[in-house]
Tab-separated table of C-alpha atoms in Angstrom:
chain	number	residue	atom	x	y	z
A	8	MET	CA	-27.918	-50.507	-0.223
A	9	ARG	CA	-31.244	-51.047	-1.931
A	10	CYS	CA	-29.821	-49.549	-5.139
A	11	LEU	CA	-27.390	-52.430	-5.596
A	12	PRO	CA	-28.393	-55.342	-7.849
A	13	GLU	CA	-27.241	-57.772	-5.174
A	14	PRO	CA	-27.461	-56.803	-1.482
A	15	LEU	CA	-24.142	-56.530	0.382
A	16	ALA	CA	-23.453	-58.788	3.302
A	17	GLY	CA	-21.964	-55.837	5.235
A	18	ILE	CA	-20.678	-52.271	4.922
A	19	PRO	CA	-17.078	-52.058	3.614
A	20	LYS	CA	-14.453	-50.797	6.092
A	21	SER	CA	-13.338	-47.919	3.865
A	22	ASP	CA	-15.471	-44.908	2.974
A	23	TRP	CA	-17.654	-45.557	-0.025
A	24	CYS	CA	-20.698	-44.252	-1.855
A	25	CYS	CA	-23.363	-45.679	-4.078
A	26	THR	CA	-22.670	-45.061	-7.769
A	27	LEU	CA	-26.321	-44.125	-8.288
A	28	CYS	CA	-26.676	-41.829	-5.253
A	29	LYS	CA	-23.207	-40.243	-5.114
A	30	GLY	CA	-24.490	-37.012	-6.691
A	31	ASP	CA	-25.453	-35.756	-3.223
A	32	PRO	CA	-22.293	-34.143	-1.807
A	33	ASN	CA	-23.866	-33.745	1.638
A	34	VAL	CA	-24.006	-37.471	2.371
A	35	VAL	CA	-20.973	-39.667	3.078
A	36	PHE	CA	-21.187	-43.370	3.919
A	37	SER	CA	-18.626	-44.737	6.345
A	38	SER	CA	-18.127	-48.021	8.127
A	39	GLU	CA	-19.318	-46.335	11.337
A	40	ASN	CA	-22.511	-44.613	10.193
A	41	ILE	CA	-24.100	-42.429	7.563
A	42	GLN	CA	-22.916	-38.841	7.968
A	43	ASN	CA	-25.094	-35.975	6.751
A	44	LEU	CA	-22.835	-32.979	6.174
A	45	ALA	CA	-25.592	-30.497	5.337
A	46	GLY	CA	-25.284	-27.413	7.572
A	47	THR	CA	-21.959	-28.449	9.092
A	48	GLN	CA	-18.732	-26.405	9.128
A	49	GLN	CA	-17.254	-28.621	6.420
A	50	SER	CA	-20.205	-28.027	4.087
A	51	LYS	CA	-19.706	-24.258	4.431
A	52	MET	CA	-16.039	-24.366	3.362
A	53	PRO	CA	-15.480	-22.713	-0.053
A	54	SER	CA	-14.933	-24.899	-3.069
A	55	ALA	CA	-11.814	-24.628	-5.220
A	56	LYS	CA	-13.720	-22.392	-7.646
A	57	GLN	CA	-14.977	-20.153	-4.838
A	58	THR	CA	-11.464	-19.896	-3.406
A	59	GLU	CA	-10.183	-18.778	-6.794
A	60	GLU	CA	-12.949	-16.181	-7.087
A	61	ARG	CA	-12.228	-14.907	-3.572
A	62	GLY	CA	-8.485	-14.802	-4.173
A	63	ASP	CA	-8.149	-11.414	-2.470
A	64	MET	CA	-9.511	-12.821	0.808
A	65	THR	CA	-7.151	-15.794	0.861
A	66	ARG	CA	-3.974	-13.734	0.529
A	67	VAL	CA	-1.645	-13.365	3.480
A	68	LYS	CA	0.193	-10.148	4.283
A	69	THR	CA	3.915	-10.846	4.051
A	70	LYS	CA	5.367	-7.411	4.814
A	71	SER	CA	4.499	-3.899	5.937
A	72	CYS	CA	5.582	-0.506	4.694
A	73	THR	CA	8.206	0.839	7.102
A	74	ILE	CA	9.362	3.820	5.041
A	75	VAL	CA	6.739	6.039	6.706
A	76	PRO	CA	4.538	5.587	9.816
A	77	LYS	CA	1.012	4.161	9.600
A	78	ASP	CA	-0.698	7.530	9.979
A	79	HIS	CA	1.540	9.271	7.417
A	80	ILE	CA	-0.268	12.087	5.611
A	81	GLY	CA	0.470	12.640	1.937
A	82	SER	CA	2.124	10.572	-0.766
A	83	ILE	CA	4.255	7.505	-0.045
A	84	PRO	CA	7.887	7.927	-1.183
A	85	GLY	CA	8.561	5.818	-4.258
A	86	VAL	CA	4.884	5.161	-5.101
A	87	HIS	CA	3.470	7.156	-8.010
A	88	VAL	CA	0.070	7.796	-9.541
A	89	GLY	CA	-0.863	5.005	-11.931
A	90	GLN	CA	0.679	2.109	-10.007
A	91	SER	CA	-1.755	-0.736	-9.429
A	92	TRP	CA	-2.066	-4.019	-7.575
A	93	LYS	CA	-4.316	-6.989	-8.268
A	94	PHE	CA	-5.211	-7.623	-4.625
A	95	ARG	CA	-6.024	-5.279	-1.747
A	96	ILE	CA	-3.531	-7.017	0.536
A	97	HIS	CA	-0.668	-5.804	-1.667
A	98	VAL	CA	-2.061	-2.268	-1.607
A	99	SER	CA	-1.760	-2.552	2.169
A	100	GLU	CA	1.831	-3.754	1.881
A	101	SER	CA	2.744	-0.758	-0.272
A	102	GLY	CA	1.549	1.649	2.439
A	103	ILE	CA	-0.839	3.493	0.111
A	104	HIS	CA	-3.924	2.168	1.944
A	105	ARG	CA	-3.138	0.096	5.032
A	106	PRO	CA	-6.510	-1.567	5.872
A	107	PRO	CA	-6.846	-4.758	3.773
A	108	VAL	CA	-10.669	-4.617	3.821
A	109	ALA	CA	-11.979	-1.282	5.173
A	110	GLY	CA	-12.471	1.529	2.679
A	111	ILE	CA	-11.307	4.333	4.999
A	112	SER	CA	-7.958	4.519	6.776
A	113	GLY	CA	-8.460	6.792	9.756
A	114	SER	CA	-9.837	7.117	13.269
A	115	ALA	CA	-12.027	9.399	15.347
A	116	LYS	CA	-8.969	11.186	16.777
A	117	LYS	CA	-6.847	11.823	13.678
A	118	PRO	CA	-7.579	12.898	10.087
A	119	ALA	CA	-8.111	10.088	7.605
A	120	VAL	CA	-5.107	9.458	5.356
A	121	SER	CA	-6.480	7.263	2.534
A	122	ILE	CA	-9.641	5.778	1.043
A	123	VAL	CA	-10.585	3.226	-1.618
A	124	LEU	CA	-13.391	3.936	-4.098
A	125	ALA	CA	-15.208	0.652	-4.695
A	126	GLY	CA	-18.753	1.765	-5.521
A	127	GLY	CA	-20.144	0.188	-2.374
A	128	TYR	CA	-22.829	2.820	-1.777
A	129	PRO	CA	-25.525	3.860	-4.271
A	130	GLU	CA	-25.042	7.522	-3.316
A	131	ASP	CA	-21.434	7.622	-4.637
A	132	ILE	CA	-20.797	9.994	-7.576
A	133	ASP	CA	-17.531	9.973	-9.524
A	134	ARG	CA	-16.454	12.685	-11.973
A	135	GLY	CA	-12.742	11.886	-11.953
A	136	GLU	CA	-11.252	15.173	-10.760
A	137	GLU	CA	-14.082	15.395	-8.215
A	138	PHE	CA	-16.213	12.749	-6.559
A	139	VAL	CA	-18.752	12.450	-3.763
A	140	TYR	CA	-17.854	9.741	-1.280
A	141	THR	CA	-20.271	8.135	1.174
A	142	GLY	CA	-19.133	7.389	4.715
A	143	SER	CA	-19.127	3.964	6.313
A	144	GLY	CA	-21.816	2.304	8.420
A	145	GLY	CA	-25.562	1.994	8.231
A	146	TYR	CA	-25.585	-1.686	7.332
A	147	ASP	CA	-26.512	-4.565	9.626
A	148	PHE	CA	-24.221	-7.482	8.861
A	149	VAL	CA	-26.420	-9.950	10.752
A	150	GLY	CA	-28.891	-11.792	8.566
A	151	THR	CA	-29.087	-13.007	5.005
A	152	SER	CA	-26.905	-11.636	2.216
A	153	GLN	CA	-29.957	-9.932	0.720
A	154	GLN	CA	-30.722	-8.188	4.002
A	155	ARG	CA	-27.140	-6.961	4.293
A	156	LYS	CA	-27.375	-5.215	0.908
A	157	ALA	CA	-29.869	-2.622	2.169
A	158	GLN	CA	-29.048	0.164	4.616
A	159	SER	CA	-30.991	-0.368	7.834
A	160	PHE	CA	-30.022	2.568	10.108
A	161	ASP	CA	-28.495	6.054	10.026
A	162	GLN	CA	-24.768	6.655	9.654
A	163	GLU	CA	-23.047	8.531	12.464
A	164	LEU	CA	-20.092	10.918	12.436
A	165	THR	CA	-17.914	8.557	14.436
A	166	ARG	CA	-14.787	6.487	13.878
A	167	GLN	CA	-13.630	6.659	10.230
A	168	ASN	CA	-16.426	9.061	9.257
A	169	ARG	CA	-15.199	11.480	11.891
A	170	GLY	CA	-11.641	11.026	10.606
A	171	LEU	CA	-12.760	12.202	7.173
A	172	ALA	CA	-14.456	15.216	8.734
A	173	LEU	CA	-11.266	16.066	10.637
A	174	ALA	CA	-9.390	16.083	7.320
A	175	CYS	CA	-11.603	18.918	6.038
A	176	ALA	CA	-10.386	22.472	6.734
A	177	ALA	CA	-13.691	23.377	8.356
A	178	PRO	CA	-14.948	23.404	11.952
A	179	LEU	CA	-16.192	19.999	13.084
A	180	ASP	CA	-19.998	19.948	13.042
A	181	GLU	CA	-21.699	16.654	13.891
A	182	THR	CA	-25.149	17.969	12.960
A	183	VAL	CA	-25.017	19.419	9.444
A	184	GLY	CA	-21.326	19.219	8.447
A	185	GLY	CA	-19.110	22.010	7.151
A	186	THR	CA	-17.424	23.637	4.150
A	187	ALA	CA	-13.729	24.527	3.945
A	188	ASN	CA	-12.985	28.225	3.458
A	189	ASP	CA	-9.913	27.173	1.469
A	190	TRP	CA	-10.179	23.553	0.360
A	191	LYS	CA	-6.451	23.395	-0.388
A	192	GLN	CA	-5.837	23.748	3.355
A	193	SER	CA	-7.615	20.430	3.946
A	194	SER	CA	-5.430	17.481	4.799
A	195	PRO	CA	-4.401	15.505	1.669
A	196	ILE	CA	-5.910	12.039	1.357
A	197	ARG	CA	-4.534	9.258	-0.834
A	198	VAL	CA	-7.246	7.885	-3.124
A	199	CYS	CA	-7.328	4.463	-4.776
A	200	ARG	CA	-9.964	3.231	-7.211
A	201	SER	CA	-10.983	-0.416	-7.306
A	202	TYR	CA	-12.194	-2.347	-10.327
A	203	LYS	CA	-15.507	-2.679	-8.471
A	204	ALA	CA	-16.155	1.024	-9.080
A	205	ALA	CA	-16.060	0.366	-12.848
A	206	LYS	CA	-19.614	-0.984	-12.677
A	207	LYS	CA	-20.877	2.596	-12.241
A	208	HIS	CA	-17.984	4.699	-13.545
A	209	PRO	CA	-15.892	2.674	-16.023
A	210	GLU	CA	-14.321	5.816	-17.492
A	211	TYR	CA	-12.353	6.501	-14.290
A	212	ALA	CA	-11.952	3.132	-12.557
A	213	PRO	CA	-9.459	0.426	-13.595
A	214	ALA	CA	-10.706	-2.690	-15.361
A	215	GLU	CA	-8.805	-4.885	-12.923
A	216	GLY	CA	-7.197	-4.603	-9.502
A	217	VAL	CA	-6.752	-1.449	-7.427
A	218	ARG	CA	-5.019	1.671	-8.773
A	219	TYR	CA	-3.509	4.652	-6.949
A	220	ASP	CA	-4.988	7.861	-8.379
A	221	GLY	CA	-3.183	10.517	-6.323
A	222	LEU	CA	-3.964	13.035	-3.582
A	223	TYR	CA	-7.384	14.577	-3.059
A	224	ARG	CA	-8.695	17.070	-0.506
A	225	ILE	CA	-12.158	17.356	1.026
A	226	VAL	CA	-14.046	20.486	-0.019
A	227	ARG	CA	-17.066	19.932	2.216
A	228	TYR	CA	-19.002	17.269	4.087
A	229	TRP	CA	-22.699	17.087	4.927
A	230	LYS	CA	-25.493	14.848	6.153
A	231	GLU	CA	-28.492	13.911	4.026
A	232	LYS	CA	-31.003	11.138	3.478
A	233	GLY	CA	-29.784	8.400	1.185
A	234	VAL	CA	-31.681	6.337	-1.357
A	235	SER	CA	-32.723	3.885	1.367
A	236	GLY	CA	-34.348	6.622	3.440
A	237	PHE	CA	-31.689	6.603	6.170
A	238	TYR	CA	-29.151	9.359	6.762
A	239	VAL	CA	-25.656	9.101	5.294
A	240	TRP	CA	-22.576	11.315	5.557
A	241	ARG	CA	-21.227	12.524	2.227
A	242	TYR	CA	-17.873	14.073	1.349
A	243	LEU	CA	-16.914	16.097	-1.716
A	244	PHE	CA	-13.333	15.312	-2.778
A	245	ARG	CA	-11.296	17.385	-5.248
A	246	ARG	CA	-8.022	16.279	-6.832
A	247	ASP	CA	-4.808	18.126	-5.898
A	248	ASP	CA	-1.830	16.148	-7.179
A	249	PRO	CA	1.039	17.288	-9.437
A	250	GLU	CA	1.160	13.949	-11.249
A	251	PRO	CA	-1.382	13.501	-14.086
A	252	ALA	CA	-4.566	11.516	-13.514
A	253	PRO	CA	-4.187	7.968	-14.920
A	254	TRP	CA	-7.344	8.143	-17.086
A	255	THR	CA	-6.056	11.160	-19.044
A	256	ASP	CA	-3.763	11.020	-22.067
A	257	GLU	CA	-0.987	12.610	-20.014
A	258	GLY	CA	-1.495	10.046	-17.275
A	259	LYS	CA	-1.413	7.134	-19.695
A	260	ALA	CA	1.812	8.497	-21.219
A	261	PHE	CA	3.280	8.848	-17.701
A	262	ILE	CA	2.405	5.223	-16.867
A	263	GLU	CA	4.007	4.066	-20.117
A	264	LYS	CA	7.114	6.154	-19.473
A	265	MET	CA	7.515	4.829	-15.935
A	266	GLY	CA	6.824	1.262	-17.074
A	267	PHE	CA	4.098	0.582	-14.520
A	268	THR	CA	2.316	-2.756	-14.747
A	269	MET	CA	-0.183	-4.202	-12.296
A	270	TYR	CA	1.446	-6.160	-9.502
A	271	ASP	CA	0.124	-9.714	-9.613
A	272	PRO	CA	1.955	-12.361	-7.539
A	273	ASP	CA	0.515	-15.157	-9.700
A	274	VAL	CA	2.095	-14.117	-12.995
A	275	ASP	CA	5.619	-14.505	-14.270
A	276	ILE	CA	6.305	-10.787	-14.635
A	277	ASP	CA	6.628	-8.904	-11.345
A	278	GLY	CA	4.525	-5.758	-11.517
A	279	ARG	CA	6.596	-4.037	-8.863
A	280	THR	CA	9.930	-4.571	-10.603
A	281	GLY	CA	8.861	-5.098	-14.209
A	282	MET	CA	11.237	-8.060	-14.468
A	283	THR	CA	10.822	-11.819	-14.770
A	284	LYS	CA	10.475	-13.483	-11.388
A	285	ALA	CA	13.161	-15.862	-10.191
A	286	GLY	CA	12.262	-19.486	-10.796
A	287	SER	CA	9.652	-18.601	-13.387
A	288	ALA	CA	8.681	-21.325	-15.821
A	289	VAL	CA	9.155	-18.835	-18.625
A	290	ALA	CA	12.371	-17.238	-17.464
A	291	GLY	CA	12.993	-14.097	-19.434
A	292	THR	CA	9.704	-14.296	-21.356
A	293	LYS	CA	6.042	-13.700	-20.861
A	294	ARG	CA	3.137	-15.529	-22.452
A	295	ALA	CA	0.895	-13.986	-25.072
A	296	GLY	CA	-2.039	-15.249	-27.088
A	297	ASN	CA	-3.762	-18.596	-26.581
A	298	VAL	CA	-1.858	-20.587	-23.966
A	299	ASN	CA	-3.414	-23.835	-25.180
A	300	GLY	CA	-1.148	-24.113	-28.125
A	301	SER	CA	-1.487	-22.764	-31.623
A	302	ASN	CA	-1.458	-19.026	-30.913
A	303	CYS	CA	0.964	-19.100	-27.978
A	304	GLN	CA	4.116	-17.083	-28.436
A	305	SER	CA	6.945	-15.928	-26.205
A	306	VAL	CA	7.731	-12.265	-25.844
A	307	VAL	CA	10.892	-11.018	-24.192
A	308	ALA	CA	9.979	-9.360	-20.909
A	309	LYS	CA	10.533	-5.643	-20.931
A	310	LYS	CA	12.803	-4.459	-18.131
A	311	TYR	CA	12.574	-0.971	-16.707
A	312	LYS	CA	15.491	0.498	-14.842
A	313	PHE	CA	15.035	3.260	-12.321
A	314	GLN	CA	17.447	6.113	-12.925
A	315	PRO	CA	18.267	8.425	-9.978
A	316	THR	CA	18.086	12.095	-10.867
A	317	ALA	CA	21.219	14.104	-11.536
A	318	ALA	CA	20.714	15.987	-8.250
A	319	LEU	CA	20.500	12.708	-6.309
A	320	ARG	CA	23.597	11.310	-8.017
A	321	GLU	CA	25.505	14.458	-7.057
A	322	LEU	CA	24.433	14.093	-3.426
A	323	VAL	CA	25.582	10.478	-3.446
A	324	ARG	CA	28.941	11.539	-4.875
A	325	LEU	CA	29.391	14.013	-2.025
A	326	ASP	CA	28.804	11.290	0.590
A	327	THR	CA	32.386	10.042	0.445
A	328	ASP	CA	32.112	8.318	3.838
A	329	ASN	CA	29.692	5.772	2.338
A	330	THR	CA	31.271	5.249	-1.084
A	331	ARG	CA	31.375	1.480	-0.660
A	332	MET	CA	27.721	1.298	0.438
A	333	TRP	CA	26.498	3.346	-2.525
A	334	ALA	CA	28.591	1.215	-4.878
A	335	ASP	CA	26.839	-1.900	-3.533
A	336	ILE	CA	23.408	-0.283	-3.941
A	337	HIS	CA	24.029	0.959	-7.478
A	338	GLU	CA	25.524	-2.358	-8.535
A	339	LYS	CA	21.976	-3.700	-8.900
A	340	GLU	CA	19.151	-2.533	-11.138
A	341	TYR	CA	15.849	-1.255	-9.774
A	342	ALA	CA	12.723	-0.970	-11.848
A	343	THR	CA	10.895	1.412	-9.512
A	344	GLU	CA	11.800	4.208	-7.155
A	345	SER	CA	10.209	2.350	-4.244
A	346	ALA	CA	12.501	-0.638	-4.876
A	347	TYR	CA	15.491	1.722	-4.832
A	348	ILE	CA	14.338	3.289	-1.551
A	349	GLU	CA	13.750	-0.116	0.023
A	350	ALA	CA	17.262	-1.228	-0.960
A	351	THR	CA	18.783	1.956	0.457
A	352	LYS	CA	16.797	1.583	3.657
A	353	GLY	CA	18.020	-2.006	3.975
A	354	HIS	CA	21.639	-0.800	3.947
A	355	LEU	CA	20.924	1.862	6.562
A	356	SER	CA	19.564	-0.218	9.405
A	357	CYS	CA	21.113	0.717	12.756
A	358	PRO	CA	22.959	-2.336	14.184
A	359	ILE	CA	21.721	-1.462	17.686
A	360	CYS	CA	18.033	-0.523	17.401
A	361	GLN	CA	17.511	-2.341	14.071
A	362	GLU	CA	15.492	0.612	12.745
A	363	LEU	CA	16.242	3.086	9.960
A	364	VAL	CA	19.241	5.024	11.203
A	365	GLN	CA	18.386	8.444	12.685
A	366	GLN	CA	20.947	11.246	13.012
A	367	PRO	CA	23.425	8.898	11.312
A	368	VAL	CA	27.051	8.858	12.361
A	369	THR	CA	29.299	7.143	9.832
A	370	LEU	CA	32.202	5.388	11.549
A	371	PRO	CA	35.667	4.913	9.959
A	372	CYS	CA	34.664	1.292	9.247
A	373	SER	CA	31.811	2.646	7.079
A	374	HIS	CA	29.032	1.450	9.398
A	375	ASN	CA	26.187	3.897	10.086
A	376	VAL	CA	24.745	4.106	13.600
A	377	CYS	CA	22.099	6.326	15.213
A	378	CYS	CA	23.805	9.069	17.198
A	379	SER	CA	21.826	8.299	20.359
A	380	CYS	CA	22.400	4.548	20.003
A	381	LEU	CA	26.119	5.081	19.480
A	382	CYS	CA	26.398	7.276	22.585
A	383	SER	CA	24.681	4.575	24.668
A	384	SER	CA	27.061	1.979	23.250
A	385	MET	CA	30.056	4.184	24.062
A	386	ASN	CA	28.887	4.421	27.687
A	387	ALA	CA	28.832	0.626	27.963
A	388	TYR	CA	31.646	-0.563	25.674
A	389	GLY	CA	33.762	2.452	24.791
A	390	ASN	CA	34.784	3.563	21.305
A	391	ILE	CA	34.063	0.223	19.639
A	392	CYS	CA	31.865	-0.233	16.571
A	393	PRO	CA	28.798	-2.236	17.657
A	394	MET	CA	28.855	-4.009	14.293
A	395	CYS	CA	32.467	-5.043	13.699
A	396	CYS	CA	34.245	-4.017	16.947
A	397	HIS	CA	36.506	-1.620	15.027
A	398	ASP	CA	38.087	1.004	17.277
A	399	PHE	CA	37.035	4.561	16.427
A	400	SER	CA	38.902	6.453	19.151
A	401	SER	CA	40.106	8.835	16.445
A	402	MET	CA	36.614	10.371	16.393
A	403	GLY	CA	37.099	11.708	19.917
A	404	SER	CA	34.801	11.694	22.931
A	405	LYS	CA	31.034	11.292	23.074
A	406	SER	CA	30.515	15.049	22.824
A	407	ASP	CA	32.691	15.083	19.696
A	408	VAL	CA	30.692	12.234	18.147
A	409	LYS	CA	27.420	14.127	18.656
A	410	GLY	CA	28.717	16.839	16.348
A	411	LYS	CA	29.664	14.422	13.574
A	412	VAL	CA	26.250	13.518	12.167
A	413	ASN	CA	26.661	12.730	8.455
A	414	GLN	CA	24.771	15.668	6.950
A	415	ASN	CA	25.390	14.432	3.405
A	416	LEU	CA	23.568	11.206	4.222
A	417	VAL	CA	20.767	13.122	5.971
A	418	THR	CA	20.258	15.254	2.858
A	419	ILE	CA	20.097	12.143	0.647
A	420	MET	CA	17.516	10.487	2.895
A	421	ARG	CA	15.455	13.683	2.984
A	422	ALA	CA	15.481	13.690	-0.807
A	423	LEU	CA	14.279	10.064	-0.921
A	424	ILE	CA	11.922	10.228	2.073
A	425	PRO	CA	10.728	13.818	2.683
A	426	SER	CA	9.455	12.955	6.176
A	427	TYR	CA	12.818	11.514	7.249
A	428	GLY	CA	14.138	13.154	10.408
A	429	SER	CA	11.062	15.335	10.893
A	430	GLU	CA	11.301	14.836	14.676
A	431	TRP	CA	14.900	15.927	15.040
A	432	ILE	CA	15.976	17.649	11.829
A	433	THR	CA	17.286	21.216	12.042
A	434	GLU	CA	17.393	22.766	8.610
A	435	PRO	CA	20.487	24.973	9.195
A	436	ASN	CA	22.613	21.844	9.639
A	437	ALA	CA	22.496	21.256	5.891
A	438	THR	CA	24.431	23.684	3.742
A	439	THR	CA	22.821	25.927	1.164
A	440	ALA	CA	24.613	24.056	-1.600
A	441	GLN	CA	23.254	20.717	-0.405
A	442	PHE	CA	19.678	21.978	-0.361
A	443	ALA	CA	20.141	23.519	-3.796
A	444	ARG	CA	21.321	20.179	-5.162
A	445	ARG	CA	18.454	18.360	-3.455
A	446	GLU	CA	15.939	20.677	-5.116
A	447	GLY	CA	17.700	20.387	-8.479
A	448	GLN	CA	18.752	24.044	-8.475
A	449	PRO	CA	22.106	25.299	-9.834
A	450	VAL	CA	24.940	25.571	-7.311
A	451	ASN	CA	27.232	28.619	-7.481
């Protein structure tokens, strides 16, 4: 109050601040008292600029990959090398790397299934086709940010580090490590590279976001002293994927051919579909140049349409019991294979268990139901479709229904999702011709 040219008779009822002292954001004057916000929870909240910089941490997971289980080993159906996402949370949604923060997806009991290269450890070495990865741990996250940057104790072969060791085709050795006799027998691990790794290895890492770089296998793992003087566990990875690496000319041509663009939820063009988002302010166009005016121009958004292979189209043609369903699916356009698989999976949800239909039985009303679910329904309600109450007595008794699994549909789903039916599938149930078509081989 001493700053004012004329002293006030009293403090105003509303919150106010002195025009000369208001530069201090930690002090607020109220009609009750003077509040010092320094060190309080409110003072530690991120500013608008900090929130923008930490965009990845403020994202919320809106869906999960249900095409394959969480501990699925190998590639994810519909996701190809070269696809990228701006934020880690969307990498998690795709199923490529489920943990939104951790760099290793695995446990002490099962082999690790995926990792993210982010250059977090000084011992990391990246040569593209091969790289040396450092395990997790060794850092004390209590203390100042400067203290957390230095390793303060030895890493142990536990938790995710042990999961990586289990993925190597070598006996588990918690003392010195091991080397695979045949590295191609090691469990495949999905590898993503983050833009953070570009600080050390810009020739292999993306300039922005997180990119899927394919399957790698562990050649060997060992324990040694790191640059900080404490022990770390190191793993030598070697690439083993049929699709070209994205930093090569072949890989860049593959990305261009497939029409992959980085998935960014904050832009008008959807990176997962390649098409303009609904409700976009620039419907049908994307911005280019200087958005402030003079150099701004509109470019028609390029649309990419996924085309099923000839073998897959032939399998669909043979599935005459689901002609109407396939017509509905193919009525729409899909920019990526994963979008096509998701749409197909959405049409094949069992009306009883609400999961992807297993051992599908196609009823005369064209609804697909799990064989086991349908048998349970028949015990309770008789030969009535659980979806539309259509009578299917023409299909016979429960024992007859068990022998009427739609093998055409099973073959299609196996072509789209190789792991489909792995728990119950019996290969002889599918005809030789069907398997030939699925593999793209000529049929006599």
